[in-house]
Amino acid sequence: MIVAVVVVAIVVVAVIVGLILRGRTSADGVDSFRRQIDALSPEARRPTVDQVKNVERPADDDDEGS
Amino acid sequence: MARDLAIDLGTANTLVYMKGRGIVLNEPSVIALNRQTGEVLATGREAWQMIGRTPGYIVAVRPLRGGAITDFEITERMIRLLLQRVGVSRFTRPKVVICVPSAITEVERRAVTDAARRAGAADANLIEQPMAAAIGADLPIDEPVGNMVIDIGGGTSETAVISLGGIVALEAVRVGSFDIDAAIQNYVRREHGIAIGERTAEEIKVAIGSADPTHDENQAEVRGRDLMTGLPKTVILTPEEVRSAIEDVVSSIVSSVIRCLSKAPPELSQDFLVRGMYLVGGGGLLRGLAERIERETEVPVRMSNVPLEAVVLGAGHVIEHYEALKGMFMGARR
C-alpha cells in the first residue's frame, strides 16, 4: 500500500515537474527569439555599423573580396 | 581580460573586429614562409607584396582557397600571428566568432574552429558569411520581409534570402574574384602567348574589367613574359577581350543569384522588387556586375555602403550581443 502511494506520488511529482519545465522551455524559446530579434534591430546595430569609421583599408587590394 | 573578437577569414582578406573597439585589422590573407626552415617571414600586406616576386627559398601563399582552408598548419600560424597583432596572448584568450562560407563541410568547419582554438581562442563559433553580411549591411532582417544579399568574395559567391533573423533560401558557388583573375591570366596566356602573374591579372581586372559594357572603357597595356622567346613583352588588352575572358565566371555568379531567387517563397519574392538585392564583398565591385545582375533578374541591385567590411561588421555585432545572438551560430539551430 505504502509502495503504491509512493509510486503514485513520484509519478504525480514527475508530471508536475515535466509540465513546469515544458512551460518554461516554450517561454524561454519566446524570450530568446524576442531577444535575438531585438538585438538585430537597426537601433541595436547602429553603434556597431557606425564603427566602420575606424576602418583602415588596404591600399593596393581594395577590389578584392574577403 | 581579453576582448572578444569577430574574424572575417576571407580567401582574399582577413578582417578582425574587437568588441567595443571596432575593426582593428584589415590585411590580405597571405603568409610568407622560409621554404627551408618553415619560419614565418611576413604576414598580411607585407606578404602580399611578395607574391610572385620571391627568391627560391621564400614562398608567399594564401592558405585559403574557395573559402576553405587548404593548409591547416599555415592557416593556424597565420591566425595565431593575426591574433597576436591584436593583443591576444596565452594569458588573454578571447571568445571568437569566425565568418565562413555557408557551404563549408563539417570537416572544414572543424578545421576552422580548431585552428582558432589552437591559435589562442578560448571558444570559437562560426557564422555564415551571408548572414553576417546582411547584419553588417544594415538590412532590416529583424522584420518579416524578404532581404536578399549577394556576397561575392575572393573564393566564393553566396546569395541568401533572409527574414526574421534566419536564412530562408541560400545558394553558394565556389567561384569568386580570384577566379576572375585566373580567367584573365589564362586568356592572356592562350590568346597573346604571354605569361602574367596573379597580381598583374588583378590589376587588369581593376583597370578595365567589367561584367557589362560601361560608358568609360579604356584599353590596357599588359606586360609579361613571352612564352615562345622568354623575353619581356607588352600587349594591348581591350575591355571586350577581358569581358569575354571572364564571361564564364560572371555567368556562374549570375546563375547562382537566379537559382536563389527561384528558391525564395513567393511572399518574400515580391519584396525584392521593391527593396532590391544588396551586393557586398570585394568581387561585387567589378564594374557592370550590379547592372548585369539587374538586367538578367529584373530585380533592382544596390551596392552596400560598406561592401568590404559588411561581413566583419555583422560578426562584430554578434560578438557585441553574444548572449542574445548565439542562436545564430552554425550548428546552434540545426
Tab-separated table of C-alpha atoms in Angstrom:
chain	number	residue	atom	x	y	z
A	1	MET	CA	0.000	0.000	0.000
A	2	ILE	CA	2.742	2.390	1.041
A	3	VAL	CA	4.739	1.443	-2.046
A	4	ALA	CA	1.752	2.205	-4.289
A	5	VAL	CA	1.275	5.616	-2.649
A	6	VAL	CA	4.980	6.410	-3.093
A	7	VAL	CA	4.895	5.366	-6.764
A	8	VAL	CA	1.776	7.470	-7.415
A	9	ALA	CA	3.394	10.424	-5.609
A	10	ILE	CA	6.562	10.079	-7.711
A	11	VAL	CA	4.525	9.914	-10.922
A	12	VAL	CA	2.472	12.988	-9.907
A	13	VAL	CA	5.624	14.928	-9.000
A	14	ALA	CA	7.293	13.894	-12.286
A	15	VAL	CA	4.265	15.012	-14.301
A	16	ILE	CA	4.143	18.371	-12.475
A	17	VAL	CA	7.890	18.935	-12.956
A	18	GLY	CA	7.547	17.953	-16.622
A	19	LEU	CA	4.712	20.417	-17.166
A	20	ILE	CA	6.627	23.210	-15.438
A	21	LEU	CA	9.768	22.541	-17.498
A	22	ARG	CA	7.746	22.378	-20.718
A	23	GLY	CA	6.129	25.729	-19.953
A	24	ARG	CA	9.485	27.218	-19.114
A	25	THR	CA	11.068	25.875	-22.328
A	26	SER	CA	8.425	27.446	-24.525
A	27	ALA	CA	8.654	30.696	-22.549
A	28	ASP	CA	12.451	30.552	-22.947
A	29	GLY	CA	12.018	29.992	-26.680
A	30	VAL	CA	9.792	33.067	-26.980
A	31	ASP	CA	12.174	35.136	-24.843
A	32	SER	CA	15.310	34.118	-26.685
A	33	PHE	CA	13.679	34.705	-30.085
A	34	ARG	CA	12.499	38.134	-28.872
A	35	ARG	CA	15.998	38.936	-27.577
A	36	GLN	CA	17.530	37.844	-30.895
A	37	ILE	CA	15.118	39.961	-32.952
A	38	ASP	CA	15.636	42.957	-30.643
A	39	ALA	CA	19.419	42.583	-30.941
A	40	LEU	CA	19.067	42.610	-34.746
A	41	SER	CA	17.011	45.812	-34.830
A	42	PRO	CA	18.527	48.810	-36.659
A	43	GLU	CA	18.764	50.708	-33.335
A	44	ALA	CA	20.748	47.893	-31.715
A	45	ARG	CA	23.012	47.609	-34.767
A	46	ARG	CA	23.693	51.336	-35.114
A	47	PRO	CA	26.710	51.505	-32.734
A	48	THR	CA	28.400	48.534	-34.441
A	49	VAL	CA	27.761	49.662	-38.012
A	50	ASP	CA	28.947	53.173	-37.160
A	51	GLN	CA	32.319	51.752	-36.118
A	52	VAL	CA	33.203	51.414	-39.805
A	53	LYS	CA	34.588	54.930	-39.465
A	54	ASN	CA	37.613	53.325	-37.831
A	55	VAL	CA	38.277	51.125	-40.849
A	56	GLU	CA	41.702	51.260	-42.420
A	57	ARG	CA	41.581	49.726	-45.904
A	58	PRO	CA	44.497	48.049	-47.634
A	59	ALA	CA	45.856	50.459	-50.207
A	60	ASP	CA	46.603	48.061	-53.037
A	61	ASP	CA	43.948	45.407	-52.976
A	62	ASP	CA	40.678	47.110	-52.250
A	63	ASP	CA	38.874	45.405	-55.087
A	64	GLU	CA	39.474	42.014	-53.578
A	65	GLY	CA	36.791	40.014	-51.916
A	66	SER	CA	37.066	38.993	-48.327
B	1	MET	CA	40.723	40.174	-19.660
B	2	ALA	CA	40.724	39.610	-23.428
B	3	ARG	CA	38.319	41.492	-25.620
B	4	ASP	CA	36.244	39.125	-27.730
B	5	LEU	CA	36.854	39.105	-31.463
B	6	ALA	CA	34.999	38.616	-34.736
B	7	ILE	CA	37.074	37.433	-37.692
B	8	ASP	CA	36.187	37.506	-41.363
B	9	LEU	CA	38.619	34.851	-42.509
B	10	GLY	CA	38.385	35.520	-46.223
B	11	THR	CA	40.193	33.977	-49.150
B	12	ALA	CA	41.497	37.431	-50.085
B	13	ASN	CA	41.490	39.498	-46.882
B	14	THR	CA	41.206	38.861	-43.170
B	15	LEU	CA	39.413	41.461	-41.077
B	16	VAL	CA	39.265	41.451	-37.288
B	17	TYR	CA	36.663	43.266	-35.192
B	18	MET	CA	37.358	43.747	-31.496
B	19	LYS	CA	34.437	44.047	-29.086
B	20	GLY	CA	33.956	47.666	-28.082
B	21	ARG	CA	36.726	48.869	-30.426
B	22	GLY	CA	35.520	48.172	-33.979
B	23	ILE	CA	37.655	46.937	-36.877
B	24	VAL	CA	41.247	46.674	-35.682
B	25	LEU	CA	42.856	44.738	-38.526
B	26	ASN	CA	42.312	44.516	-42.278
B	27	GLU	CA	45.045	42.642	-44.128
B	28	PRO	CA	45.399	40.298	-47.113
B	29	SER	CA	45.181	36.605	-46.120
B	30	VAL	CA	48.742	35.882	-47.153
B	31	ILE	CA	51.710	34.472	-45.304
B	32	ALA	CA	55.345	34.372	-46.457
B	33	LEU	CA	57.485	31.484	-45.248
B	34	ASN	CA	61.086	30.417	-45.492
B	35	ARG	CA	60.773	27.240	-47.550
B	36	GLN	CA	63.806	25.642	-45.903
B	37	THR	CA	63.218	26.402	-42.223
B	38	GLY	CA	59.431	26.861	-42.254
B	39	GLU	CA	59.936	30.155	-40.428
B	40	VAL	CA	57.278	32.851	-40.967
B	41	LEU	CA	58.840	35.885	-42.668
B	42	ALA	CA	55.822	38.119	-43.138
B	43	THR	CA	52.038	38.155	-42.987
B	44	GLY	CA	49.284	40.335	-44.361
B	45	ARG	CA	50.102	43.273	-46.596
B	46	GLU	CA	53.848	42.753	-46.384
B	47	ALA	CA	53.490	39.125	-47.505
B	48	TRP	CA	51.001	40.105	-50.224
B	49	GLN	CA	53.592	42.384	-51.804
B	50	MET	CA	55.906	39.379	-52.106
B	51	ILE	CA	53.509	37.222	-54.174
B	52	GLY	CA	55.227	36.147	-57.387
B	53	ARG	CA	58.344	38.180	-56.546
B	54	THR	CA	60.176	35.959	-54.095
B	55	PRO	CA	63.555	34.202	-54.372
B	56	GLY	CA	63.514	30.432	-54.364
B	57	TYR	CA	63.755	29.977	-50.602
B	58	ILE	CA	60.714	32.178	-49.837
B	59	VAL	CA	57.143	31.211	-50.589
B	60	ALA	CA	54.228	33.649	-50.240
B	61	VAL	CA	50.959	31.716	-50.070
B	62	ARG	CA	47.263	32.187	-49.484
B	63	PRO	CA	46.307	29.396	-47.083
B	64	LEU	CA	42.626	29.641	-48.042
B	65	ARG	CA	41.145	28.792	-51.415
B	66	GLY	CA	37.462	28.847	-52.282
B	67	GLY	CA	36.740	29.931	-48.718
B	68	ALA	CA	38.221	26.715	-47.363
B	69	ILE	CA	41.448	26.023	-45.551
B	70	THR	CA	43.850	24.342	-47.935
B	71	ASP	CA	46.744	24.220	-45.500
B	72	PHE	CA	45.660	23.735	-41.918
B	73	GLU	CA	49.064	24.329	-40.322
B	74	ILE	CA	49.798	27.531	-42.234
B	75	THR	CA	46.289	28.863	-41.553
B	76	GLU	CA	46.734	28.207	-37.856
B	77	ARG	CA	50.053	30.066	-37.852
B	78	MET	CA	48.518	32.952	-39.773
B	79	ILE	CA	45.589	33.194	-37.334
B	80	ARG	CA	47.968	32.992	-34.378
B	81	LEU	CA	50.081	35.862	-35.751
B	82	LEU	CA	46.997	37.945	-36.545
B	83	LEU	CA	45.626	37.390	-33.037
B	84	GLN	CA	48.995	38.322	-31.540
B	85	ARG	CA	48.923	41.543	-33.519
B	86	VAL	CA	45.585	42.498	-31.953
B	87	GLY	CA	46.842	41.748	-28.462
B	88	VAL	CA	45.867	38.120	-27.850
B	89	SER	CA	48.403	36.195	-25.764
B	90	ARG	CA	48.438	32.875	-23.958
B	91	PHE	CA	47.098	34.708	-20.894
B	92	THR	CA	44.291	36.548	-22.673
B	93	ARG	CA	42.130	34.090	-24.518
B	94	PRO	CA	39.096	35.737	-26.122
B	95	LYS	CA	35.865	34.273	-27.436
B	96	VAL	CA	35.987	34.362	-31.229
B	97	VAL	CA	33.262	34.391	-33.883
B	98	ILE	CA	34.508	33.483	-37.365
B	99	CYS	CA	32.649	34.105	-40.624
B	100	VAL	CA	32.790	31.202	-43.055
B	101	PRO	CA	31.098	30.306	-46.349
B	102	SER	CA	27.726	28.688	-45.700
B	103	ALA	CA	28.567	25.723	-47.905
B	104	ILE	CA	31.626	24.518	-45.989
B	105	THR	CA	31.688	20.895	-44.961
B	106	GLU	CA	31.686	19.563	-41.411
B	107	VAL	CA	35.399	18.755	-41.760
B	108	GLU	CA	36.204	22.293	-42.932
B	109	ARG	CA	34.119	23.703	-40.074
B	110	ARG	CA	36.095	21.720	-37.551
B	111	ALA	CA	39.354	22.765	-39.220
B	112	VAL	CA	38.484	26.459	-38.799
B	113	THR	CA	37.385	26.210	-35.165
B	114	ASP	CA	40.371	24.016	-34.266
B	115	ALA	CA	42.757	26.458	-35.959
B	116	ALA	CA	41.261	29.361	-33.971
B	117	ARG	CA	41.366	27.468	-30.652
B	118	ARG	CA	44.952	26.383	-31.175
B	119	ALA	CA	45.831	29.937	-32.161
B	120	GLY	CA	44.645	31.217	-28.771
B	121	ALA	CA	40.842	31.497	-28.782
B	122	ALA	CA	39.047	30.354	-25.637
B	123	ASP	CA	35.974	29.474	-27.659
B	124	ALA	CA	35.357	29.626	-31.407
B	125	ASN	CA	31.965	29.758	-33.100
B	126	LEU	CA	31.100	30.101	-36.760
B	127	ILE	CA	28.553	32.248	-38.553
B	128	GLU	CA	27.545	32.100	-42.218
B	129	GLN	CA	29.010	34.908	-44.317
B	130	PRO	CA	25.730	35.985	-45.980
B	131	MET	CA	24.019	36.260	-42.594
B	132	ALA	CA	26.879	38.327	-41.192
B	133	ALA	CA	26.888	40.418	-44.377
B	134	ALA	CA	23.166	41.147	-44.050
B	135	ILE	CA	23.627	42.251	-40.426
B	136	GLY	CA	26.645	44.402	-41.333
B	137	ALA	CA	24.963	45.903	-44.405
B	138	ASP	CA	22.217	47.162	-42.090
B	139	LEU	CA	19.393	45.296	-43.822
B	140	PRO	CA	16.119	45.084	-41.840
B	141	ILE	CA	16.499	41.362	-41.183
B	142	ASP	CA	14.611	41.665	-37.887
B	143	GLU	CA	11.402	42.232	-39.867
B	144	PRO	CA	9.227	39.612	-41.617
B	145	VAL	CA	10.258	40.859	-45.061
B	146	GLY	CA	12.477	39.445	-47.779
B	147	ASN	CA	16.065	40.704	-47.651
B	148	MET	CA	18.393	39.430	-50.315
B	149	VAL	CA	22.136	39.710	-50.021
B	150	ILE	CA	24.734	38.723	-52.639
B	151	ASP	CA	28.215	38.321	-51.158
B	152	ILE	CA	30.954	37.942	-53.764
B	153	GLY	CA	34.262	37.211	-52.117
B	154	GLY	CA	37.663	36.104	-53.331
B	155	GLY	CA	36.807	32.411	-53.493
B	156	THR	CA	33.056	32.083	-53.004
B	157	SER	CA	29.859	33.809	-54.081
B	158	GLU	CA	26.827	33.384	-51.873
B	159	THR	CA	23.292	34.620	-52.247
B	160	ALA	CA	20.837	34.400	-49.369
B	161	VAL	CA	17.272	35.386	-48.650
B	162	ILE	CA	16.923	36.410	-45.017
B	163	SER	CA	13.824	37.177	-42.983
B	164	LEU	CA	13.200	37.386	-39.229
B	165	GLY	CA	16.840	36.767	-38.419
B	166	GLY	CA	17.076	33.494	-40.330
B	167	ILE	CA	18.168	32.237	-43.737
B	168	VAL	CA	15.163	31.291	-45.868
B	169	ALA	CA	16.963	30.406	-49.102
B	170	LEU	CA	20.614	30.068	-49.927
B	171	GLU	CA	22.744	29.433	-52.971
B	172	ALA	CA	26.524	29.265	-52.935
B	173	VAL	CA	29.154	28.632	-55.583
B	174	ARG	CA	32.878	28.260	-55.055
B	175	VAL	CA	33.632	30.952	-57.574
B	176	GLY	CA	34.825	34.453	-56.760
B	177	SER	CA	37.055	37.317	-57.767
B	178	PHE	CA	40.183	35.136	-57.769
B	179	ASP	CA	38.571	33.018	-60.480
B	180	ILE	CA	38.115	36.214	-62.489
B	181	ASP	CA	41.854	36.922	-62.094
B	182	ALA	CA	42.697	33.344	-63.115
B	183	ALA	CA	40.421	33.610	-66.189
B	184	ILE	CA	42.276	36.778	-67.264
B	185	GLN	CA	45.639	35.062	-66.721
B	186	ASN	CA	44.562	32.072	-68.834
B	187	TYR	CA	43.155	34.277	-71.598
B	188	VAL	CA	46.331	36.353	-71.908
B	189	ARG	CA	48.448	33.186	-71.984
B	190	ARG	CA	46.211	31.489	-74.577
B	191	GLU	CA	45.418	34.393	-76.896
B	192	HIS	CA	48.516	36.590	-76.591
B	193	GLY	CA	51.138	33.990	-75.679
B	194	ILE	CA	52.428	35.816	-72.624
B	195	ALA	CA	52.554	34.744	-69.017
B	196	ILE	CA	51.398	37.200	-66.346
B	197	GLY	CA	51.276	36.856	-62.570
B	198	GLU	CA	48.139	36.872	-60.422
B	199	ARG	CA	48.793	40.426	-59.219
B	200	THR	CA	49.023	41.683	-62.800
B	201	ALA	CA	45.793	39.853	-63.664
B	202	GLU	CA	44.146	41.534	-60.704
B	203	GLU	CA	45.416	44.944	-61.851
B	204	ILE	CA	43.914	44.314	-65.314
B	205	LYS	CA	40.579	43.404	-63.686
B	206	VAL	CA	40.595	46.583	-61.614
B	207	ALA	CA	41.676	48.761	-64.552
B	208	ILE	CA	39.467	47.533	-67.396
B	209	GLY	CA	37.480	44.512	-66.153
B	210	SER	CA	33.697	44.643	-66.407
B	211	ALA	CA	30.726	42.299	-66.402
B	212	ASP	CA	28.666	44.515	-68.712
B	213	PRO	CA	29.674	47.270	-71.164
B	214	THR	CA	30.230	50.580	-69.403
B	215	HIS	CA	30.470	54.135	-70.744
B	216	ASP	CA	34.107	54.738	-69.743
B	217	GLU	CA	36.097	51.949	-71.348
B	218	ASN	CA	39.834	52.078	-71.916
B	219	GLN	CA	42.432	49.671	-73.202
B	220	ALA	CA	45.268	48.441	-71.007
B	221	GLU	CA	48.929	47.790	-71.689
B	222	VAL	CA	49.892	44.418	-70.263
B	223	ARG	CA	53.475	43.410	-69.620
B	224	GLY	CA	54.508	39.807	-69.167
B	225	ARG	CA	56.907	37.113	-70.317
B	226	ASP	CA	56.657	35.864	-73.899
B	227	LEU	CA	56.067	32.118	-73.745
B	228	MET	CA	57.965	31.489	-77.004
B	229	THR	CA	61.035	33.679	-76.549
B	230	GLY	CA	61.103	34.040	-72.770
B	231	LEU	CA	61.610	37.795	-73.202
B	232	PRO	CA	59.529	40.573	-71.606
B	233	LYS	CA	56.677	41.633	-73.912
B	234	THR	CA	53.882	44.198	-73.922
B	235	VAL	CA	50.422	43.613	-75.424
B	236	ILE	CA	47.265	45.716	-75.558
B	237	LEU	CA	44.128	44.284	-73.970
B	238	THR	CA	40.649	45.647	-74.673
B	239	PRO	CA	37.681	45.667	-72.258
B	240	GLU	CA	35.759	43.411	-74.698
B	241	GLU	CA	38.531	40.825	-74.505
B	242	VAL	CA	38.508	40.905	-70.703
B	243	ARG	CA	34.702	40.613	-70.666
B	244	SER	CA	34.822	37.554	-72.877
B	245	ALA	CA	37.656	36.077	-70.769
B	246	ILE	CA	35.666	36.351	-67.538
B	247	GLU	CA	32.239	35.578	-69.011
B	248	ASP	CA	32.063	32.016	-67.658
B	249	VAL	CA	32.819	33.156	-64.103
B	250	VAL	CA	30.363	36.057	-64.271
B	251	SER	CA	27.644	33.794	-65.735
B	252	SER	CA	28.174	31.295	-62.961
B	253	ILE	CA	27.705	34.018	-60.321
B	254	VAL	CA	24.598	35.429	-62.030
B	255	SER	CA	23.104	31.930	-62.418
B	256	SER	CA	23.515	31.266	-58.696
B	257	VAL	CA	21.655	34.512	-57.920
B	258	ILE	CA	18.831	33.406	-60.233
B	259	ARG	CA	18.696	29.975	-58.557
B	260	CYS	CA	18.433	31.634	-55.137
B	261	LEU	CA	15.623	33.891	-56.352
B	262	SER	CA	13.743	30.850	-57.597
B	263	LYS	CA	14.059	29.168	-54.191
B	264	ALA	CA	12.518	32.116	-52.315
B	265	PRO	CA	8.913	31.796	-51.115
B	266	PRO	CA	6.502	33.923	-53.212
B	267	GLU	CA	5.541	36.120	-50.252
B	268	LEU	CA	9.159	37.223	-49.907
B	269	SER	CA	9.850	37.360	-53.660
B	270	GLN	CA	7.551	40.319	-54.115
B	271	ASP	CA	9.568	42.251	-51.505
B	272	PHE	CA	12.699	42.078	-53.695
B	273	LEU	CA	11.022	44.063	-56.465
B	274	VAL	CA	10.553	46.954	-54.044
B	275	ARG	CA	13.552	46.585	-51.749
B	276	GLY	CA	16.057	45.225	-54.264
B	277	MET	CA	19.039	42.957	-53.639
B	278	TYR	CA	22.193	44.108	-51.848
B	279	LEU	CA	25.634	43.427	-53.228
B	280	VAL	CA	28.540	43.078	-50.775
B	281	GLY	CA	32.094	41.731	-50.946
B	282	GLY	CA	35.079	42.893	-52.973
B	283	GLY	CA	34.015	40.878	-56.020
B	284	GLY	CA	30.821	42.928	-56.138
B	285	LEU	CA	32.923	45.978	-57.025
B	286	LEU	CA	33.562	44.586	-60.523
B	287	ARG	CA	32.291	47.243	-62.930
B	288	GLY	CA	28.944	46.469	-64.506
B	289	LEU	CA	28.218	43.464	-62.271
B	290	ALA	CA	25.295	45.093	-60.454
B	291	GLU	CA	23.853	46.208	-63.807
B	292	ARG	CA	24.332	42.730	-65.290
B	293	ILE	CA	22.553	41.019	-62.370
B	294	GLU	CA	19.803	43.633	-62.508
B	295	ARG	CA	19.378	43.128	-66.271
B	296	GLU	CA	19.182	39.338	-66.011
B	297	THR	CA	16.936	39.135	-62.941
B	298	GLU	CA	14.815	42.276	-63.452
B	299	VAL	CA	15.287	42.988	-59.751
B	300	PRO	CA	16.988	46.218	-58.609
B	301	VAL	CA	20.536	45.689	-57.278
B	302	ARG	CA	22.010	48.075	-54.730
B	303	MET	CA	25.601	48.278	-53.561
B	304	SER	CA	26.105	48.185	-49.805
B	305	ASN	CA	27.695	51.280	-48.260
B	306	VAL	CA	30.322	49.022	-46.680
B	307	PRO	CA	30.917	46.272	-49.263
B	308	LEU	CA	34.307	45.188	-47.921
B	309	GLU	CA	33.524	45.441	-44.232
B	310	ALA	CA	29.878	44.283	-44.084
B	311	VAL	CA	30.727	40.694	-43.138
B	312	VAL	CA	33.078	41.514	-40.262
B	313	LEU	CA	30.762	44.253	-39.009
B	314	GLY	CA	27.911	41.745	-38.909
B	315	ALA	CA	30.026	39.245	-36.997
B	316	GLY	CA	31.205	42.106	-34.782
B	317	HIS	CA	27.593	42.884	-33.949
B	318	VAL	CA	27.096	39.248	-32.969
B	319	ILE	CA	30.117	39.413	-30.642
B	320	GLU	CA	28.745	42.646	-29.114
B	321	HIS	CA	25.409	40.876	-28.388
B	322	TYR	CA	26.841	37.431	-27.831
B	323	GLU	CA	24.196	36.068	-25.453
B	324	ALA	CA	21.221	37.306	-27.457
B	325	LEU	CA	22.609	36.203	-30.830
B	326	LYS	CA	24.417	32.964	-30.027
B	327	GLY	CA	21.476	31.080	-31.546
B	328	MET	CA	22.694	32.312	-34.945
B	329	PHE	CA	25.911	30.310	-34.843
B	330	MET	CA	26.310	27.490	-37.342
B	331	GLY	CA	25.174	24.290	-35.698
B	332	ALA	CA	23.173	26.094	-32.995
B	333	ARG	CA	19.925	25.883	-34.943
B	334	ARG	CA	20.446	22.504	-36.565
